[in-house]
Coordinates of C-alpha atoms in Angstrom, one line a residue:
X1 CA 27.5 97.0 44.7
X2 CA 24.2 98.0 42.9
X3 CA 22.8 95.2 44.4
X4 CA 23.6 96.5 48.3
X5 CA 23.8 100.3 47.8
X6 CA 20.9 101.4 45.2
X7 CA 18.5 98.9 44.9
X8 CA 18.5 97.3 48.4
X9 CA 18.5 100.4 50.0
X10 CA 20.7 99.1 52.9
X11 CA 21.5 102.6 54.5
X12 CA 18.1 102.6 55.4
X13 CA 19.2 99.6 57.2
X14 CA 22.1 101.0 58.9
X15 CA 20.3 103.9 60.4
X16 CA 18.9 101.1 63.0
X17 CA 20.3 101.0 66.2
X18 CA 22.0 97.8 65.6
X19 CA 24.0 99.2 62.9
X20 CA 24.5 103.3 63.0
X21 CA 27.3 103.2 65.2
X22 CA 29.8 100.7 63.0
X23 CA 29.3 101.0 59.8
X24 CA 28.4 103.3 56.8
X25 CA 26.8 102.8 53.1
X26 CA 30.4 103.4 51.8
X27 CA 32.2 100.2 54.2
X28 CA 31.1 97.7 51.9
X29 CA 33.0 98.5 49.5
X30 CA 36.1 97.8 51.7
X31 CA 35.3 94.5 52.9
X32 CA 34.5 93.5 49.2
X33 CA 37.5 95.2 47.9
X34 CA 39.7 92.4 50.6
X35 CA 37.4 89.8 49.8
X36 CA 38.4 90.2 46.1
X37 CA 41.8 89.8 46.3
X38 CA 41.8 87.1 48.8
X39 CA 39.7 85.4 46.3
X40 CA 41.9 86.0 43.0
X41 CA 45.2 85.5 44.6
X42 CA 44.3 82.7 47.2
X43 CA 41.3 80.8 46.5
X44 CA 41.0 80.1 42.8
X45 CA 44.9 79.2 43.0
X46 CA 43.6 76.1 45.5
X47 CA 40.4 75.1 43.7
X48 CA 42.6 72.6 41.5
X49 CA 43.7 71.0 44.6
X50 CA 40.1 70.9 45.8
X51 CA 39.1 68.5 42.9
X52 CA 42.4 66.5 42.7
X53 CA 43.3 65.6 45.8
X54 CA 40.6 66.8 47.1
X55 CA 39.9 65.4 50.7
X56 CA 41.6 62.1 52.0
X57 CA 40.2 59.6 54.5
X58 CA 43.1 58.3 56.3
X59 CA 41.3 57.4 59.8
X60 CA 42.3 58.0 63.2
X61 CA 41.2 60.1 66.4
X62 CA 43.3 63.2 65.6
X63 CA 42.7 63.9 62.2
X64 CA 40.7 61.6 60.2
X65 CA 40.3 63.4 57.0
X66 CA 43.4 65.6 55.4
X67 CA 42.8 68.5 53.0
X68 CA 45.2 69.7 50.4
X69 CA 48.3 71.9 51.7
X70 CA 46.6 74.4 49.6
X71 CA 43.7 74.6 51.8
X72 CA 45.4 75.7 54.7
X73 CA 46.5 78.9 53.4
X74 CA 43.3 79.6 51.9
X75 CA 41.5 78.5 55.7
X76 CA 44.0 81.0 57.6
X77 CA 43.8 84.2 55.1
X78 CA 40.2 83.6 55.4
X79 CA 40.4 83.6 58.9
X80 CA 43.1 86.4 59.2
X81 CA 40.9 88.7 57.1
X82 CA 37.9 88.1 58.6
X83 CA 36.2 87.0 55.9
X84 CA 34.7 84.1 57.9
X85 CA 32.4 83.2 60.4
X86 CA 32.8 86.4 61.7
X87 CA 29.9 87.0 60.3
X88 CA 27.8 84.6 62.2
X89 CA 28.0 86.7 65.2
X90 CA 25.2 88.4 66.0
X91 CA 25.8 90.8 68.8
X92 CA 27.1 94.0 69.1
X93 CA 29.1 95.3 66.5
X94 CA 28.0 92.6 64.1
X95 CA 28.2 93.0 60.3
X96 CA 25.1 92.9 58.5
X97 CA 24.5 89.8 57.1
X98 CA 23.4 91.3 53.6
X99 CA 26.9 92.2 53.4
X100 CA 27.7 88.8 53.8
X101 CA 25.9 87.7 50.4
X102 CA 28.1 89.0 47.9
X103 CA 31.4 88.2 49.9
X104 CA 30.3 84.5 49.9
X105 CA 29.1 84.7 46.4
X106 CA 32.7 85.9 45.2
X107 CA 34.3 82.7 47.4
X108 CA 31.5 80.6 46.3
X109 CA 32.8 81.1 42.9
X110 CA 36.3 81.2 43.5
X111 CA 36.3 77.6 44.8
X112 CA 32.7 76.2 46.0
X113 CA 34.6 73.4 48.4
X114 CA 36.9 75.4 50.6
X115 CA 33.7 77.6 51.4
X116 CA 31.7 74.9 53.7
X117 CA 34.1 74.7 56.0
X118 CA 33.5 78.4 57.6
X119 CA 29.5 78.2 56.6
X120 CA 28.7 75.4 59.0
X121 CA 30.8 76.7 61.6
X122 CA 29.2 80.3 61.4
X123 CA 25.7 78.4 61.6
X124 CA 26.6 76.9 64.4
X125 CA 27.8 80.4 65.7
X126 CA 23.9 81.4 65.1
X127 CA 22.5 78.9 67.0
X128 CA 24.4 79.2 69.9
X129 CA 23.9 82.8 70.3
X130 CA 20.0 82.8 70.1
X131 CA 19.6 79.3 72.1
X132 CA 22.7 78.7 74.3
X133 CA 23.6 79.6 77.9
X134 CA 25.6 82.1 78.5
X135 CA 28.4 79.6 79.9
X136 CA 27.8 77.9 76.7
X137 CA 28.5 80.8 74.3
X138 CA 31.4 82.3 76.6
X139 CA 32.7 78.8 76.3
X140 CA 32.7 78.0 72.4
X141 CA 32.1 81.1 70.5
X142 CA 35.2 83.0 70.7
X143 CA 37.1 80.2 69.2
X144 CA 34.2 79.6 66.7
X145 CA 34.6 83.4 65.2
X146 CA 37.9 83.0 65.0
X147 CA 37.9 79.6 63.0
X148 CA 40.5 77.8 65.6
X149 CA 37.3 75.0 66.0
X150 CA 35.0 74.2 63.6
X151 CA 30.8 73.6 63.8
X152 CA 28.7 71.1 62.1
X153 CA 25.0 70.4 61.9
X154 CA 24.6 66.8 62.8
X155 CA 20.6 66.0 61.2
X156 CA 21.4 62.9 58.9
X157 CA 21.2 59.3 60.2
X158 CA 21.5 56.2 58.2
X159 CA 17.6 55.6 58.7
X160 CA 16.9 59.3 59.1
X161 CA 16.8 61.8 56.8
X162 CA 14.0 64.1 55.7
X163 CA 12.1 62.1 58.2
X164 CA 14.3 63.5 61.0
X165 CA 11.5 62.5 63.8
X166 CA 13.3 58.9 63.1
X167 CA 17.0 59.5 64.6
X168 CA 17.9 56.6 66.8
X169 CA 20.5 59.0 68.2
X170 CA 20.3 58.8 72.3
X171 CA 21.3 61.3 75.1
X172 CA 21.6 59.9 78.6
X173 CA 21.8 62.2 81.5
X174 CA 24.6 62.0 84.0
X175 CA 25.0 63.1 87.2
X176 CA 26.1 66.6 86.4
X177 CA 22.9 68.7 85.0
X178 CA 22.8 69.7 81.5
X179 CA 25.6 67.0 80.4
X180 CA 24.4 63.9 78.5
X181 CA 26.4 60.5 77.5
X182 CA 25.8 60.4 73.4
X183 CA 25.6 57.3 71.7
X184 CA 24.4 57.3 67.4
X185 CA 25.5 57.4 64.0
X186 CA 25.1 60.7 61.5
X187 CA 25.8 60.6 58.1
X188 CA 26.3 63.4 55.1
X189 CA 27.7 65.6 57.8
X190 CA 29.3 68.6 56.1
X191 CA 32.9 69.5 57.6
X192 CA 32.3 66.3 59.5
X193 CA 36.0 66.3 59.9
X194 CA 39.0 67.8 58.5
X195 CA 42.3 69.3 59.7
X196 CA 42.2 72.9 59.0
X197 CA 40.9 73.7 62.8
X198 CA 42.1 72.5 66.4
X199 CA 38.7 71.3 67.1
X200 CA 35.1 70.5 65.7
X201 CA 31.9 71.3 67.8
X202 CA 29.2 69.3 66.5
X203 CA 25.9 70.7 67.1
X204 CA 23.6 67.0 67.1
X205 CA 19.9 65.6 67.4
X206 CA 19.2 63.2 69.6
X207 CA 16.3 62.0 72.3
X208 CA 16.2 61.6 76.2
X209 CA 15.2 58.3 77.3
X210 CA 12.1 60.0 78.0
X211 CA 11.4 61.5 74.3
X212 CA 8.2 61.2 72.6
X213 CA 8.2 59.5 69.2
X214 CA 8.8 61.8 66.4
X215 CA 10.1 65.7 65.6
X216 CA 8.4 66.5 69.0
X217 CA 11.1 64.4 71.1
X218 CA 14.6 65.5 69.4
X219 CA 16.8 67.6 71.4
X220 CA 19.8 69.4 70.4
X221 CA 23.4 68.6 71.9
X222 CA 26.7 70.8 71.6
X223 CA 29.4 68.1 71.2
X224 CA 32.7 68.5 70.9
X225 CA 35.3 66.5 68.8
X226 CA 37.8 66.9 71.9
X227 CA 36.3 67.7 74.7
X228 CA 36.1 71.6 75.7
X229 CA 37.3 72.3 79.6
X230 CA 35.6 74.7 81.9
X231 CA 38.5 76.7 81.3
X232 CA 38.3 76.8 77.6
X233 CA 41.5 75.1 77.0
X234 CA 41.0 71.5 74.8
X235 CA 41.0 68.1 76.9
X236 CA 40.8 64.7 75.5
X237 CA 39.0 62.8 72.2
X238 CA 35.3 62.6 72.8
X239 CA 35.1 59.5 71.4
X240 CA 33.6 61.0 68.0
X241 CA 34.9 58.6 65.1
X242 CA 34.9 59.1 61.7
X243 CA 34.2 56.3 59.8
X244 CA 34.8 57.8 56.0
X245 CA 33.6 60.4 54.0
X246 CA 31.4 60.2 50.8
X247 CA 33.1 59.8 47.3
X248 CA 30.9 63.0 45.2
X249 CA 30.7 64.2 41.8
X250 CA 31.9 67.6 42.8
X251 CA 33.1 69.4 45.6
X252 CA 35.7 67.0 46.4
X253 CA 37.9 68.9 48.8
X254 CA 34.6 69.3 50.9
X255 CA 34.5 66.6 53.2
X256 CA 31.1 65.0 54.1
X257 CA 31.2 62.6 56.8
X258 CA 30.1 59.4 58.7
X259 CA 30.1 60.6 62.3
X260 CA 30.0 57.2 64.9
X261 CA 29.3 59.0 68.6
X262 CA 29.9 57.0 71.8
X263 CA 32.0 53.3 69.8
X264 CA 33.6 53.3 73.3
X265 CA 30.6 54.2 75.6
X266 CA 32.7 57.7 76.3
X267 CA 30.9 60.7 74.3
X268 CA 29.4 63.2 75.7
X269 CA 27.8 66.5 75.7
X270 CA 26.2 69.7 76.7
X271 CA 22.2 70.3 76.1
X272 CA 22.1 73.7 74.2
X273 CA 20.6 76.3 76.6
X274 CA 18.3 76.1 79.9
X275 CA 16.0 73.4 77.8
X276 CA 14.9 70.7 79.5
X277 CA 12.4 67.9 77.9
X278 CA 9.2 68.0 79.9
X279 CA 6.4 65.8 78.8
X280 CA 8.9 64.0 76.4
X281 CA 9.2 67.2 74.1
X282 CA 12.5 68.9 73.5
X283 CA 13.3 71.8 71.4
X284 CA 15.9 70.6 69.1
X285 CA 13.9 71.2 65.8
X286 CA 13.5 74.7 66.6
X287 CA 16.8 75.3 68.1
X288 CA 18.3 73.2 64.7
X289 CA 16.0 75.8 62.4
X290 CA 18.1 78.4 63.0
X291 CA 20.7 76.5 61.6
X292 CA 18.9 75.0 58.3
X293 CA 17.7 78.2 57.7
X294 CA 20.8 79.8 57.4
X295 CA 22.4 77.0 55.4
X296 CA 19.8 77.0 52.9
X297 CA 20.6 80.7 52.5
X298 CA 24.3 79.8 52.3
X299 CA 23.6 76.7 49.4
X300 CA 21.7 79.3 47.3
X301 CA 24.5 82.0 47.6
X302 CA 27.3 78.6 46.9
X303 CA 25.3 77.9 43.9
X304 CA 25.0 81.4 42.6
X305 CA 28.6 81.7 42.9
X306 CA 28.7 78.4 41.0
X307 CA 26.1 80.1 38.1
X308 CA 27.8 83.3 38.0
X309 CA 31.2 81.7 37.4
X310 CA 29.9 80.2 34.6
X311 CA 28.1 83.1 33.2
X312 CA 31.4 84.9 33.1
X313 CA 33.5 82.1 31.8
X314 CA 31.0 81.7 28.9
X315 CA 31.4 85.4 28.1
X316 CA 34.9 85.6 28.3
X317 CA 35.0 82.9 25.5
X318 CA 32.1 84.4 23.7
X319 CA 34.3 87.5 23.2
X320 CA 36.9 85.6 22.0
X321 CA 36.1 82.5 20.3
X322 CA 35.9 83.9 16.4
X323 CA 33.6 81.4 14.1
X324 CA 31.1 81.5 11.0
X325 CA 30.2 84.9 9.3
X326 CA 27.2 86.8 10.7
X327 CA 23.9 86.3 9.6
X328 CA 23.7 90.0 7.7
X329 CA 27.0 89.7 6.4
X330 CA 27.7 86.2 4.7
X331 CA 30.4 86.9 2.2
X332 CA 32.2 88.9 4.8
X333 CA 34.7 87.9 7.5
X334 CA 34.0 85.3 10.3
X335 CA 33.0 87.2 13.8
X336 CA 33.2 86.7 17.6
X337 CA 30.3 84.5 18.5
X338 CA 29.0 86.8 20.8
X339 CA 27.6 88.8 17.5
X340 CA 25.4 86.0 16.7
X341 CA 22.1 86.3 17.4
X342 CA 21.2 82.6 19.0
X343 CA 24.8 82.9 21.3
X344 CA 23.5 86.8 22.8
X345 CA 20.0 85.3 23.4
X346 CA 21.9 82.4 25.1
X347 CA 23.7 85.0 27.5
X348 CA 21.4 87.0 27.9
X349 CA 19.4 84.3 29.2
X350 CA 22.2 83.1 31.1
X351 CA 22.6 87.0 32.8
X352 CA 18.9 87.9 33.6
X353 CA 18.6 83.8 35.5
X354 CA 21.8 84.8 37.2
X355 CA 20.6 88.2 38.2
X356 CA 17.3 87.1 39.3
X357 CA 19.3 85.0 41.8
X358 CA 21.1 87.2 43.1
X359 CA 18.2 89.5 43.7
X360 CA 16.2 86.9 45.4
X361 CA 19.2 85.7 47.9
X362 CA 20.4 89.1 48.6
X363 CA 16.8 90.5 49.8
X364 CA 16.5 87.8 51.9
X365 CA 19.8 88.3 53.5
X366 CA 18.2 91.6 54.2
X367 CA 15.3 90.4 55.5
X368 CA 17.3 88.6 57.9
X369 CA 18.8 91.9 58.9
X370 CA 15.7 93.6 59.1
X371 CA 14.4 91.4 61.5
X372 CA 15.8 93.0 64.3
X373 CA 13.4 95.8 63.9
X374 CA 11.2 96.0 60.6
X375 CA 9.2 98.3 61.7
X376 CA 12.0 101.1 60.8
X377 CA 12.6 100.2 57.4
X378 CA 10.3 101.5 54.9
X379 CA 10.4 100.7 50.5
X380 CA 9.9 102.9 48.0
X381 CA 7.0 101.7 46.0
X382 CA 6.9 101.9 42.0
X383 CA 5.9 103.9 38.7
X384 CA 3.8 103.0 36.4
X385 CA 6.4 102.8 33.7
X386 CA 7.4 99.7 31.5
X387 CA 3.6 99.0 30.1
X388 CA 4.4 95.8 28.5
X389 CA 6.6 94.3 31.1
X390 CA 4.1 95.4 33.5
X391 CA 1.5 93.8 31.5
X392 CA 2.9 90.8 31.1
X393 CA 3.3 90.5 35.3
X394 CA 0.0 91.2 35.6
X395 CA -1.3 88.2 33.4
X396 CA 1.4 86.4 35.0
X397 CA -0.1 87.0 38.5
X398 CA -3.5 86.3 37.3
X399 CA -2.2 82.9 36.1
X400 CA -0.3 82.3 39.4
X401 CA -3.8 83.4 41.3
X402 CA -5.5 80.0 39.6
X403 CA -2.4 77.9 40.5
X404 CA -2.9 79.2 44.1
X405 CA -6.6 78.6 44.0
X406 CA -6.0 75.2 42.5
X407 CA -4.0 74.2 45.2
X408 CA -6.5 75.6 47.7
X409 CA -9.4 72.9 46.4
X410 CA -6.3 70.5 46.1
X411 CA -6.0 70.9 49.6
X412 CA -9.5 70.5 50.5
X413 CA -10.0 67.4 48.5
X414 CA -7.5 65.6 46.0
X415 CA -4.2 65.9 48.2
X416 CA -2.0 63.4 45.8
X417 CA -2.6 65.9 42.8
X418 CA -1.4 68.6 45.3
X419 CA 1.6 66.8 45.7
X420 CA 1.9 65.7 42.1
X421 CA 2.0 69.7 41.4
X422 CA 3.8 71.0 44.0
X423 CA 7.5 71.7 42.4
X424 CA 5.2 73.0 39.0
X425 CA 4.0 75.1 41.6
X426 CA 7.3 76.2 42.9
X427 CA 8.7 77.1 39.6
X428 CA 5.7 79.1 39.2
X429 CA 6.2 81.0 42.1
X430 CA 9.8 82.0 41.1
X431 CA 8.9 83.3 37.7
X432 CA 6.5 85.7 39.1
X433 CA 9.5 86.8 41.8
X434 CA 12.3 87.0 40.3
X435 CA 10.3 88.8 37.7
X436 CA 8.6 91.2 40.0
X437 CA 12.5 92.0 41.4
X438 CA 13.6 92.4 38.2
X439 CA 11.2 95.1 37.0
X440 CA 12.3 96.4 40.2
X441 CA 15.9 97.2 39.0
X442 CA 14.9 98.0 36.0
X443 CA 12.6 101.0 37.6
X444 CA 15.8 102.0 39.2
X445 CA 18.1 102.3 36.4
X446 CA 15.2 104.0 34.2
X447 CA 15.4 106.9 37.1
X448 CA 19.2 106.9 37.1
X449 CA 19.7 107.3 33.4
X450 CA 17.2 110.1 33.6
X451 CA 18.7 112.0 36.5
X452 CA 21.7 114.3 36.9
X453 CA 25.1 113.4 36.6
X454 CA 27.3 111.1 35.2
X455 CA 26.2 107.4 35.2
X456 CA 27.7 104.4 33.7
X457 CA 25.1 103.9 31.3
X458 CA 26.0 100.8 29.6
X459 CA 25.5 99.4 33.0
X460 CA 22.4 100.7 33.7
X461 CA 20.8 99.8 30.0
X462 CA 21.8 96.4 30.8
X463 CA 20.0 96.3 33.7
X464 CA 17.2 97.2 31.8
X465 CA 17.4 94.7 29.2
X466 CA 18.0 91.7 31.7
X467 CA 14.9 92.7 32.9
X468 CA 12.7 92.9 30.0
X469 CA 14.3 89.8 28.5
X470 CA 13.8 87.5 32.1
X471 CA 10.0 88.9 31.8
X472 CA 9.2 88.6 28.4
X473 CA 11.0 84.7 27.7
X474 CA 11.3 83.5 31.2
X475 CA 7.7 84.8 33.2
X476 CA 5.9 83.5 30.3
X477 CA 7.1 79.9 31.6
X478 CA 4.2 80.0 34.0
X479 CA 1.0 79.7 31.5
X480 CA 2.3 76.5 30.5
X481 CA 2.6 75.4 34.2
X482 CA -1.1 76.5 34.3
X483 CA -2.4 75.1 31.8
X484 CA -0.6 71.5 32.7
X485 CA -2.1 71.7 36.5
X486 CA -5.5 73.0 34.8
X487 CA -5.6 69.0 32.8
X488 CA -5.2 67.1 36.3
X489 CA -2.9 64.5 34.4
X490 CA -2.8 61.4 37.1
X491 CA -0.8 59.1 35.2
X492 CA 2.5 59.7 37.2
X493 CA -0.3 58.8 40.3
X494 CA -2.1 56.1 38.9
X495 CA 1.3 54.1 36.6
X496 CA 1.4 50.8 38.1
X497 CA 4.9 50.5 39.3
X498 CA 5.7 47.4 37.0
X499 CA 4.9 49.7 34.3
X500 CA 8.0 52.1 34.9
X501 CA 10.1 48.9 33.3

């Protein structure tokens, strides 16, 4: 909770309007304490089964794809607890959603498959409540908080994918406004299908007959698996097939899917909201944003879980695994690894990534909070402590100042050798971050070990450390990015492709 309750400074953020009435500084610690348990005794239990059997293709309009028995215990505690898409909801009453990042960074790492299955439906939860009508939320959210249906973002097409501007996916308007007749393929659909909920709401991209060419065209369609009656109550298959489901190197109990919408000329859906295409442009990009947004949120936060897993598991066995006599000591006894020098640079390496992470993701969660009034929320700016560290960001700002201007005259003129540099660039970027949020902590535990009180101060010193050694081996990484984009290499532009052979 250092993360959330000292260093965010998160009761700033419940003082807001949206938050003062529900929840105090002190409720986290509830909903982590649950969240815990339900991952120790539920989760990690299942995430054998989510490997081998994983998921199973075995066709059909019911249920296409079958998940491990397992999987529908875990999907229902989830549910029970509201550890879910609950917090996808965004109106009154809502949780903050930088409470949200280390609850799915603890499931993340108990089993990284089971997770998607509640991500992509609370995504779809978020795009419904900014964009939909209010027939159209009324209609498919309650069931959508309460995992009894499913969502999916449906981007992917066989000849679409970055390039989403290309879906062939169509929308036909019928007699009764708002409802379209889908025809179209997706593919790499996440939770495309599975039977751990009554029903999946697929939120899709498609064009009007009257779209232009391009992202400007796409609009966005809510539908439904089975279709959803005015009533709420299911009616019948919506003539959404899945055709199979990818064969990974990992996640194998998450099922990623071929969708096939309209085989029997009988699909249909609802357009999300009051939009209507005018000119040929729809809105679907920026309705679908909300969504991508979110989920590229969500696959940091699955991959931390995945880094901090590791971390832990390597120092578990670190404190254990006994092997070769210490460098200071070579006639004496053989020690834990973890007291040789090369294996504590190695975790400690491993610890100060990890926490850099984790300080990235969970600000932006509360960014995302924040937005709902920012003006309210005020940091607390720094001392001029830690001389080195400090020195060391500076020269690493001035070095990420040239890479900016670089890219500026990049811009203007040689475009390709932007491109060429842009990841370099990137990585550059995040040294200088995750450094600067570091230092950060650091400036925080160097006030708490000098105030009053008791303090756990092995905790606090290793804060400290994590920081210094992520700035002093890890910041550094930038110079040598600058000095690479300062040679403007072109042979990865100018290689014949025969000569890749």
């Amino acid at each position: 909770t250092f993360q959330i309750k000292e260093w965010l400074g998160v009761d700033k953020l419940l003082s807001l309007d949206a938050y003062k009435e529900y929840y105090g500084i002190d409720d986290i610690d509830s909903f982590l304490d649950v969240n815990f348990k339900v991952c120790r005794d539920v989760m990690c239990p299942a995430n054998k089964d989510a490997d081998e059997p994983g998921a199973k293709f075995v066709g059909g309009n019911e249920h296409a794809v079958v998940t491990p028995d397992s999987f529908k215990n875990v999907y229902k505690t989830v549910m029970d607890a509201e550890l879910g898409p609950q917090f996808g909801y965004r109106g009154e009453g809502k949780i903050p959603l930088c409470w949200y990042a280390p609850i799915l960074e603890m499931q993340s790492a108990a089993s990284p498959s089971i997770v998607m299955f509640w991500c992509l439906t609370q995504g779809a939860i978020t795009v419904l409540h900014e964009f939909a009508t209010k027939k159209q939320q009324d209609l498919f959210i309650p069931k959508l908080r309460t995992g009894e249906w499913g969502g999916t973002m449906g981007l992917t097409e066989p000849g679409a994918g970055s390039e989403v501007g290309a879906v062939k996916s169509r929308a036909v308007p019928t007699d009764v406004p708002g409802k379209y007749k889908l025809t179209g393929t997706k593919c790499f659909i996440s939770s495309g299908d599975h039977d751990l909920a009554e029903n999946i709401i697929h939120l899709m991209l498609a064009k009007t007959p009257n779209a232009k060419e391009g992202t400007a065209g796409i609009s966005l369609f809510i539908v439904p698996k089975f279709w959803v009656n005015d009533d709420g109550s299911i009616g019948a298959w919506n003539d959404v097939t899945t055709m199979g489901i990818e064969h990974k190197l990992g996640i194998h109990g998450s099922t990623t899917a071929t969708l096939s919408m309209g085989e029997n000329d009988n699909c249909y859906g609802w357009m999300v909201g009051e939009a209507e295409v005018v000119d040929g442009r729809g809105i679907g990009m920026k309705q679908m944003f909300a969504y991508m947004n979110e989920e590229r949120l969500n696959t940091g936060l699955f991959s931390l879980g995945c880094i901090g897993s590791a971390y832990y598991s390597a120092l578990d066995y670190a404190k254990i695994r006994v092997q070769s006599k210490h460098s200071t000591n070579p006639k004496g006894p053989s020690v834990r690894i973890i007291e040789h020098e090369d294996v504590r640079r190695m975790l400690l390496s491993q610890k100060s990534i990890l926490e850099a992470c984790r300080a990235l993701i969970y600000q932006s969660y509360l960014y995302r909070d924040l937005a709902v009034d920012a003006a309210a929320f005020v940091a607390n700016k720094k001392t001029d402590e830690f001389a080195a560290e400090f020195a060391m960001m500076a020269d690493a700002m001035a070095a990420f100042k040239d890479i900016v201007d670089m890219n500026a005259a990049w811009t203007a003129g040689d475009k390709q050798m932007k491109q060429l540099y842009a990841t370099r660039t990137l990585h550059a970027g995040a040294r200088v971050y995750c450094g600067k949020l570091l230092l950060d902590q650091a400036l925080l535990a160097a006030a708490k070990l000098k105030g009053q009180g008791d303090v756990d101060v092995n905790f606090y010193k290793g804060k400290i450390a994590t920081a210094r050694f992520y700035i002093m081996n890890h910041v550094p990484d930038i110079f040598g990015y600058e000095k690479a984009m300062k040679c403007g290499d072109r042979s990865a532009i100018e290689i014949p492709e025969e000569s890749f052979m």
